[in-house]
Amino acid sequence: MAKETEMSTKYDPQAVEAGRYDEWRKAGLFKPSGDQKAEPYSIVIPPPNVTGKLHLGHAWDTTLQDMIIRQKRMQGFDTLWLPGMDHAGIATQAKVEARLREQGISRYDLGRDKFVQQVWDWKDEYADIIHQQWAKLGLSLDYDRERFTLDEGLNEAVRKVFVDLYKKGLIYRGEYIINWDPQARTALSDIEVIHEDDKGAFYHVKYPFTDGTTFDGKDYIEIATTRPETMFGDVAIAVHPSDERYAGIVGKKVLVPLVNREVEIITDQYVTPDFGTGMVKITPAHDPNDFQVGNRHDLPRINTMNEDASMNENAGKYQGMDRFEARDAMVKDLDAGGYLLSTDPIVHSVGHSERTGVQVEARLSTQWFVKMEPLAKAALAKQDTDDSVDFVPPRFENTFTQWMTNIHDWVISRQLWWGHQIPAWYQKQTGEVYVGMEAPKDIENWEQDPDVLDTWFSSALWPFSTMGWPDTDQADFKRYFPTDTLVTGYDIIFFWVARMMFQSTEFTGRRPFKHVLIHGLIRDEQGRKMSKSLGNGIDPMDVIKKYGADALRWFLATGSTPGQDVRFSYDKMDSAWNFINKIWNASRYVIMNLGEMQAPKLPAKSKWDLADRYILNQLNQTVAQVTRLFDKFEFGEAGRALYNFIWNDFCDWYIEMSKEKLNSGDEQQQNDTRNILGYVLDQTLRLMHPIMPFVTEKLWLEMPHAGDSLVNSSYPVVNADFDDALAADQMNHLIELIKAVRNIRNEANAPMSTPVDLLIKVDDQKLADMLNDNREYIDRFCHPQALSIGTDITAPKLAMSGIITGAEIYIPMAELIDLDEEKARLNAEIKKLQQEVDRSTKKLGNERFVANAPAEVVDEERGKQTAWEQKLVAAKERLVTIENA
């Protein structure tokens, strides 16, 4: 008899999730077990930037990590999932400066100390929001170990890395052309520059000869430029050494218009003869290629712009103008002076700052650099050892290798106020440079470099600096480093993954993590990247408010394969909610029927009937499959296995079959059935817990159970006693029979209430015995008026029929059947069966498939072929019988 329960009849995520996370945290369930006999397993969270709220990409990334760590915790590992956030350098400073601009002030009005305090206030504000979002997502993080990339411990690690690399000659200071953000007034690395198509123009300008020389009958040469505002930095004209067109004028001098500077025509391999006129102006302070040409020819470097991209004192009368304002003014003056030959509008790719969006300038600047070649070589060599990082999917290792093979020196200084200030000091009198862990003792005579380090410099140390490094005796460093798995998107392999790998190799001698699981991007339903400009972004908190965290987690966990993008859609969220509602209602039914037991306990194996043996076998196969797929990070496939088991095997079949036994009046059978129902539900909730922690915990606590929480309960393991291929085969026959009868009823428009006779002609006696042993299930699901099972059944002439593996089904329906329709149906079935036989025959005839596929896959295909052939023969025989009726 079912007991009363206070569980609602419909899944309500808000009620289920309310307060649960706080209970887990208060109970300390997210901390490492501390069991030194257990195998450690650690993950460090990719620290989100404190620039704003988390987006769906963060939700995806952290959900995968939480699933991994929850499963490992349940499997008995000593798990550490270390949380933290990134100060994010230029990104955060840009946000705070934008807020200040709205108030009509700048960082310069505040001064460095007060501005930095404003940024710390921003950090505290958004860290609180991120903590709330982590809680909503159900992330089982050990908050006692939370780190921040600007905390004291990480600052010590950053200083040590800088000082050590400097002493090895791998960090140096030099004057180079770098990417410059004029709004943030800081250097950018190459990968912080986004190239976008902008409208521009080629301005064709006369550069007159200074000594009366003529070329092609003209007293000038023609130079095309897209940036007239840099002409004040022109120091030469270059042609290719083998370009015979210009051999006669090499060494001649021309006048830079408006500037009135004489410059020489030189030769250099850099010039492309067949591009444009084959002549280019050389501006070493404003172009990286020109910078190299200038170095080869010992040319001066004339910087024409200030830090904010306004023109400086080298720009003559244009001094003080914005760069684009100066361009327009210079073009007008060139035209008025007779120097402008033509203007050709173009669309060209121009670099923009990833953070501020403004057009980047190539600017001559003194910066700090990391010499990358030796570090990259060491990281690549590490990948050829047993201590290599395993990329999932493996193709992304090629991305890493290509970038490390073609790497450039890394500009690490940033002209910002928010970040790790560079541990370098300059002697005020002599200019001597001192680099060290601490400031010079006579600090009054020294001035610290005002620049800070690129934010990736500190986050590159994240896997080991968070564990207490540089103190290698720290307990966490000794136990949990190297970490086990990093989960991140493919878009930051360059930014972050590669840098962690070479820094870890250099400073610990070890890989930073054993596995790096690469996922894709979240896109909208149309496949577009989510962005503010498109207005197609989705706030994960809005999704959770409507559907619950478990539904969002289920969608994110099962939405794609490793390395692939996933498309968000509300239809998929509806499906996720419906699945959880199915689990809720199935669990509610089971819980209502479990009575007052303390915890489910399986009855003796001798008491299991076919349905019991079947569901325990299916559970066992699912445990094995899901465990194997989790280990391979194939969460989508694991989700499909769980879905099929829960929806089909457990809900549609075993629970329905259990109703027959619970209503049997046999007290022992009822008790055994309750215990198996409870056991399977308990194990199912454990399997689902890493993906859906909230609803599984709620349901598990509602049912009879042993323990306080699923969080630290044991994960299901394969039980050899449950393996029962025969039960699976027999139940599949039974299910196939039931489905076939239902199809026949549907085709004949004969609902279950319509009395029909059911005849089953089987090929062998064993199948007949099995079906006879399970007549109660056939009665329940097929509702026959009379049931006959045997090897000697004679097929009625006027009946509808179905072909299943090893048997033919007949339902005499003289008053309902239409012989012509039955012939048409059989002909259609024969055609379909013939296609399946042909497909299987072709597949097995493929020598490559037979030779390369796993043996069990080939055997399975051979079994399918045999079954299709048997069904085809039976269908043809039945058609002959009908035609002769």
PDB file of C-alpha atoms in Angstrom, residues 350-486:
ATOM      1  CA  VAL A 350      43.071  47.052 -38.665  1.00  0.00           C
ATOM      2  CA  GLY A 351      44.069  46.036 -35.154  1.00  0.00           C
ATOM      3  CA  HIS A 352      41.813  47.053 -32.256  1.00  0.00           C
ATOM      4  CA  SER A 353      42.292  46.673 -28.514  1.00  0.00           C
ATOM      5  CA  GLU A 354      40.446  43.635 -27.223  1.00  0.00           C
ATOM      6  CA  ARG A 355      39.563  45.515 -24.033  1.00  0.00           C
ATOM      7  CA  THR A 356      38.802  49.115 -25.021  1.00  0.00           C
ATOM      8  CA  GLY A 357      37.901  48.620 -28.669  1.00  0.00           C
ATOM      9  CA  VAL A 358      40.017  51.532 -29.922  1.00  0.00           C
ATOM     10  CA  GLN A 359      42.309  51.265 -32.924  1.00  0.00           C
ATOM     11  CA  VAL A 360      45.759  50.094 -31.834  1.00  0.00           C
ATOM     12  CA  GLU A 361      48.883  52.059 -32.694  1.00  0.00           C
ATOM     13  CA  ALA A 362      52.236  50.487 -33.495  1.00  0.00           C
ATOM     14  CA  ARG A 363      54.407  52.564 -31.207  1.00  0.00           C
ATOM     15  CA  LEU A 364      58.070  52.733 -30.340  1.00  0.00           C
ATOM     16  CA  SER A 365      58.339  52.099 -26.643  1.00  0.00           C
ATOM     17  CA  THR A 366      60.664  50.827 -23.941  1.00  0.00           C
ATOM     18  CA  GLN A 367      59.108  47.693 -22.458  1.00  0.00           C
ATOM     19  CA  TRP A 368      59.927  44.524 -20.541  1.00  0.00           C
ATOM     20  CA  PHE A 369      59.962  41.283 -22.542  1.00  0.00           C
ATOM     21  CA  VAL A 370      60.237  37.544 -21.898  1.00  0.00           C
ATOM     22  CA  LYS A 371      62.630  35.753 -24.244  1.00  0.00           C
ATOM     23  CA  MET A 372      60.360  32.930 -25.334  1.00  0.00           C
ATOM     24  CA  GLU A 373      62.438  30.574 -27.493  1.00  0.00           C
ATOM     25  CA  PRO A 374      64.180  28.577 -24.697  1.00  0.00           C
ATOM     26  CA  LEU A 375      61.010  28.402 -22.594  1.00  0.00           C
ATOM     27  CA  ALA A 376      58.946  27.217 -25.561  1.00  0.00           C
ATOM     28  CA  LYS A 377      61.519  24.580 -26.521  1.00  0.00           C
ATOM     29  CA  ALA A 378      61.509  23.179 -22.980  1.00  0.00           C
ATOM     30  CA  ALA A 379      57.696  23.013 -22.914  1.00  0.00           C
ATOM     31  CA  LEU A 380      57.610  21.255 -26.285  1.00  0.00           C
ATOM     32  CA  ALA A 381      60.258  18.785 -25.142  1.00  0.00           C
ATOM     33  CA  LYS A 382      58.180  18.032 -22.027  1.00  0.00           C
ATOM     34  CA  GLN A 383      55.374  16.835 -24.307  1.00  0.00           C
ATOM     35  CA  ASP A 384      57.687  14.018 -25.493  1.00  0.00           C
ATOM     36  CA  THR A 385      58.026  12.622 -21.952  1.00  0.00           C
ATOM     37  CA  ASP A 386      55.841  10.641 -19.560  1.00  0.00           C
ATOM     38  CA  ASP A 387      55.120  13.945 -17.804  1.00  0.00           C
ATOM     39  CA  SER A 388      53.272  15.396 -20.782  1.00  0.00           C
ATOM     40  CA  VAL A 389      49.880  17.107 -20.758  1.00  0.00           C
ATOM     41  CA  ASP A 390      47.079  15.071 -22.307  1.00  0.00           C
ATOM     42  CA  PHE A 391      44.948  17.298 -24.563  1.00  0.00           C
ATOM     43  CA  VAL A 392      41.281  16.312 -24.931  1.00  0.00           C
ATOM     44  CA  PRO A 393      40.459  16.259 -27.828  1.00  0.00           C
ATOM     45  CA  PRO A 394      44.034  15.431 -28.964  1.00  0.00           C
ATOM     46  CA  ARG A 395      43.877  17.728 -32.011  1.00  0.00           C
ATOM     47  CA  PHE A 396      44.319  20.752 -29.768  1.00  0.00           C
ATOM     48  CA  GLU A 397      47.868  19.701 -28.983  1.00  0.00           C
ATOM     49  CA  ASN A 398      48.644  20.685 -32.583  1.00  0.00           C
ATOM     50  CA  THR A 399      47.321  24.181 -31.823  1.00  0.00           C
ATOM     51  CA  PHE A 400      49.637  24.379 -28.820  1.00  0.00           C
ATOM     52  CA  THR A 401      52.621  23.033 -30.778  1.00  0.00           C
ATOM     53  CA  GLN A 402      52.162  25.410 -33.716  1.00  0.00           C
ATOM     54  CA  TRP A 403      51.978  28.439 -31.476  1.00  0.00           C
ATOM     55  CA  MET A 404      54.995  27.430 -29.381  1.00  0.00           C
ATOM     56  CA  THR A 405      57.008  26.660 -32.512  1.00  0.00           C
ATOM     57  CA  ASN A 406      56.336  30.076 -34.064  1.00  0.00           C
ATOM     58  CA  ILE A 407      56.395  32.108 -30.876  1.00  0.00           C
ATOM     59  CA  HIS A 408      57.594  35.702 -30.489  1.00  0.00           C
ATOM     60  CA  ASP A 409      59.035  37.337 -27.414  1.00  0.00           C
ATOM     61  CA  TRP A 410      56.297  38.288 -24.971  1.00  0.00           C
ATOM     62  CA  VAL A 411      55.874  41.936 -23.990  1.00  0.00           C
ATOM     63  CA  ILE A 412      54.928  41.697 -20.306  1.00  0.00           C
ATOM     64  CA  SER A 413      54.928  45.317 -19.093  1.00  0.00           C
ATOM     65  CA  ARG A 414      51.702  47.266 -19.035  1.00  0.00           C
ATOM     66  CA  GLN A 415      51.360  50.995 -18.458  1.00  0.00           C
ATOM     67  CA  LEU A 416      48.587  50.455 -15.915  1.00  0.00           C
ATOM     68  CA  TRP A 417      48.074  51.042 -12.203  1.00  0.00           C
ATOM     69  CA  TRP A 418      46.121  47.864 -11.447  1.00  0.00           C
ATOM     70  CA  GLY A 419      48.287  44.761 -11.294  1.00  0.00           C
ATOM     71  CA  HIS A 420      51.586  43.386 -10.012  1.00  0.00           C
ATOM     72  CA  GLN A 421      54.038  46.288 -10.111  1.00  0.00           C
ATOM     73  CA  ILE A 422      57.287  45.287 -11.796  1.00  0.00           C
ATOM     74  CA  PRO A 423      59.985  44.485  -9.179  1.00  0.00           C
ATOM     75  CA  ALA A 424      62.567  46.738 -10.846  1.00  0.00           C
ATOM     76  CA  TRP A 425      64.011  49.980  -9.490  1.00  0.00           C
ATOM     77  CA  TYR A 426      66.074  52.695 -11.199  1.00  0.00           C
ATOM     78  CA  GLN A 427      68.790  54.649  -9.378  1.00  0.00           C
ATOM     79  CA  LYS A 428      67.699  58.275  -9.514  1.00  0.00           C
ATOM     80  CA  GLN A 429      71.207  59.624 -10.222  1.00  0.00           C
ATOM     81  CA  THR A 430      72.883  56.932 -12.318  1.00  0.00           C
ATOM     82  CA  GLY A 431      69.908  55.170 -13.938  1.00  0.00           C
ATOM     83  CA  GLU A 432      71.277  51.807 -12.740  1.00  0.00           C
ATOM     84  CA  VAL A 433      68.645  49.032 -12.860  1.00  0.00           C
ATOM     85  CA  TYR A 434      68.051  46.813  -9.833  1.00  0.00           C
ATOM     86  CA  VAL A 435      65.711  43.803  -9.969  1.00  0.00           C
ATOM     87  CA  GLY A 436      64.960  41.900  -6.772  1.00  0.00           C
ATOM     88  CA  MET A 437      62.418  40.321  -4.451  1.00  0.00           C
ATOM     89  CA  GLU A 438      62.622  43.332  -2.111  1.00  0.00           C
ATOM     90  CA  ALA A 439      63.153  47.053  -2.656  1.00  0.00           C
ATOM     91  CA  PRO A 440      66.687  48.450  -2.298  1.00  0.00           C
ATOM     92  CA  LYS A 441      67.597  49.313   1.302  1.00  0.00           C
ATOM     93  CA  ASP A 442      68.329  52.956   0.433  1.00  0.00           C
ATOM     94  CA  ILE A 443      64.929  53.270  -1.213  1.00  0.00           C
ATOM     95  CA  GLU A 444      65.068  57.079  -1.100  1.00  0.00           C
ATOM     96  CA  ASN A 445      67.664  56.935  -3.901  1.00  0.00           C
ATOM     97  CA  TRP A 446      65.603  54.649  -6.123  1.00  0.00           C
ATOM     98  CA  GLU A 447      62.382  54.845  -8.080  1.00  0.00           C
ATOM     99  CA  GLN A 448      60.322  51.729  -8.826  1.00  0.00           C
ATOM    100  CA  ASP A 449      59.233  51.050 -12.382  1.00  0.00           C
ATOM    101  CA  PRO A 450      55.649  52.367 -12.500  1.00  0.00           C
ATOM    102  CA  ASP A 451      54.455  49.673 -14.898  1.00  0.00           C
ATOM    103  CA  VAL A 452      52.621  46.495 -13.929  1.00  0.00           C
ATOM    104  CA  LEU A 453      52.840  43.015 -15.396  1.00  0.00           C
ATOM    105  CA  ASP A 454      50.508  41.570 -18.004  1.00  0.00           C
ATOM    106  CA  THR A 455      47.681  39.793 -16.149  1.00  0.00           C
ATOM    107  CA  TRP A 456      48.581  36.529 -17.913  1.00  0.00           C
ATOM    108  CA  PHE A 457      51.995  36.653 -16.240  1.00  0.00           C
ATOM    109  CA  SER A 458      50.403  35.924 -12.854  1.00  0.00           C
ATOM    110  CA  SER A 459      47.669  33.602 -14.113  1.00  0.00           C
ATOM    111  CA  ALA A 460      50.338  31.527 -15.892  1.00  0.00           C
ATOM    112  CA  LEU A 461      51.498  30.496 -12.405  1.00  0.00           C
ATOM    113  CA  TRP A 462      47.997  29.632 -11.171  1.00  0.00           C
ATOM    114  CA  PRO A 463      48.229  25.807 -10.857  1.00  0.00           C
ATOM    115  CA  PHE A 464      51.261  25.947  -8.553  1.00  0.00           C
ATOM    116  CA  SER A 465      51.216  29.441  -7.012  1.00  0.00           C
ATOM    117  CA  THR A 466      47.784  28.669  -5.536  1.00  0.00           C
ATOM    118  CA  MET A 467      49.256  25.575  -3.849  1.00  0.00           C
ATOM    119  CA  GLY A 468      51.821  27.571  -1.883  1.00  0.00           C
ATOM    120  CA  TRP A 469      54.722  27.752  -4.358  1.00  0.00           C
ATOM    121  CA  PRO A 470      57.480  29.037  -4.119  1.00  0.00           C
ATOM    122  CA  ASP A 471      57.437  27.198  -0.770  1.00  0.00           C
ATOM    123  CA  THR A 472      57.766  23.672  -2.164  1.00  0.00           C
ATOM    124  CA  ASP A 473      57.365  22.235   1.351  1.00  0.00           C
ATOM    125  CA  GLN A 474      53.763  23.455   1.515  1.00  0.00           C
ATOM    126  CA  ALA A 475      51.451  20.499   2.200  1.00  0.00           C
ATOM    127  CA  ASP A 476      49.047  21.339  -0.631  1.00  0.00           C
ATOM    128  CA  PHE A 477      51.876  21.733  -3.156  1.00  0.00           C
ATOM    129  CA  LYS A 478      53.342  18.359  -2.200  1.00  0.00           C
ATOM    130  CA  ARG A 479      49.980  16.556  -2.266  1.00  0.00           C
ATOM    131  CA  TYR A 480      47.891  18.203  -4.994  1.00  0.00           C
ATOM    132  CA  PHE A 481      50.412  19.431  -7.579  1.00  0.00           C
ATOM    133  CA  PRO A 482      50.542  18.691 -10.472  1.00  0.00           C
ATOM    134  CA  THR A 483      46.793  19.097 -10.691  1.00  0.00           C
ATOM    135  CA  ASP A 484      44.754  16.469 -12.497  1.00  0.00           C
ATOM    136  CA  THR A 485      42.450  18.230 -14.926  1.00  0.00           C
ATOM    137  CA  LEU A 486      42.127  21.701 -16.351  1.00  0.00           C
TER     138      LEU A 486
END
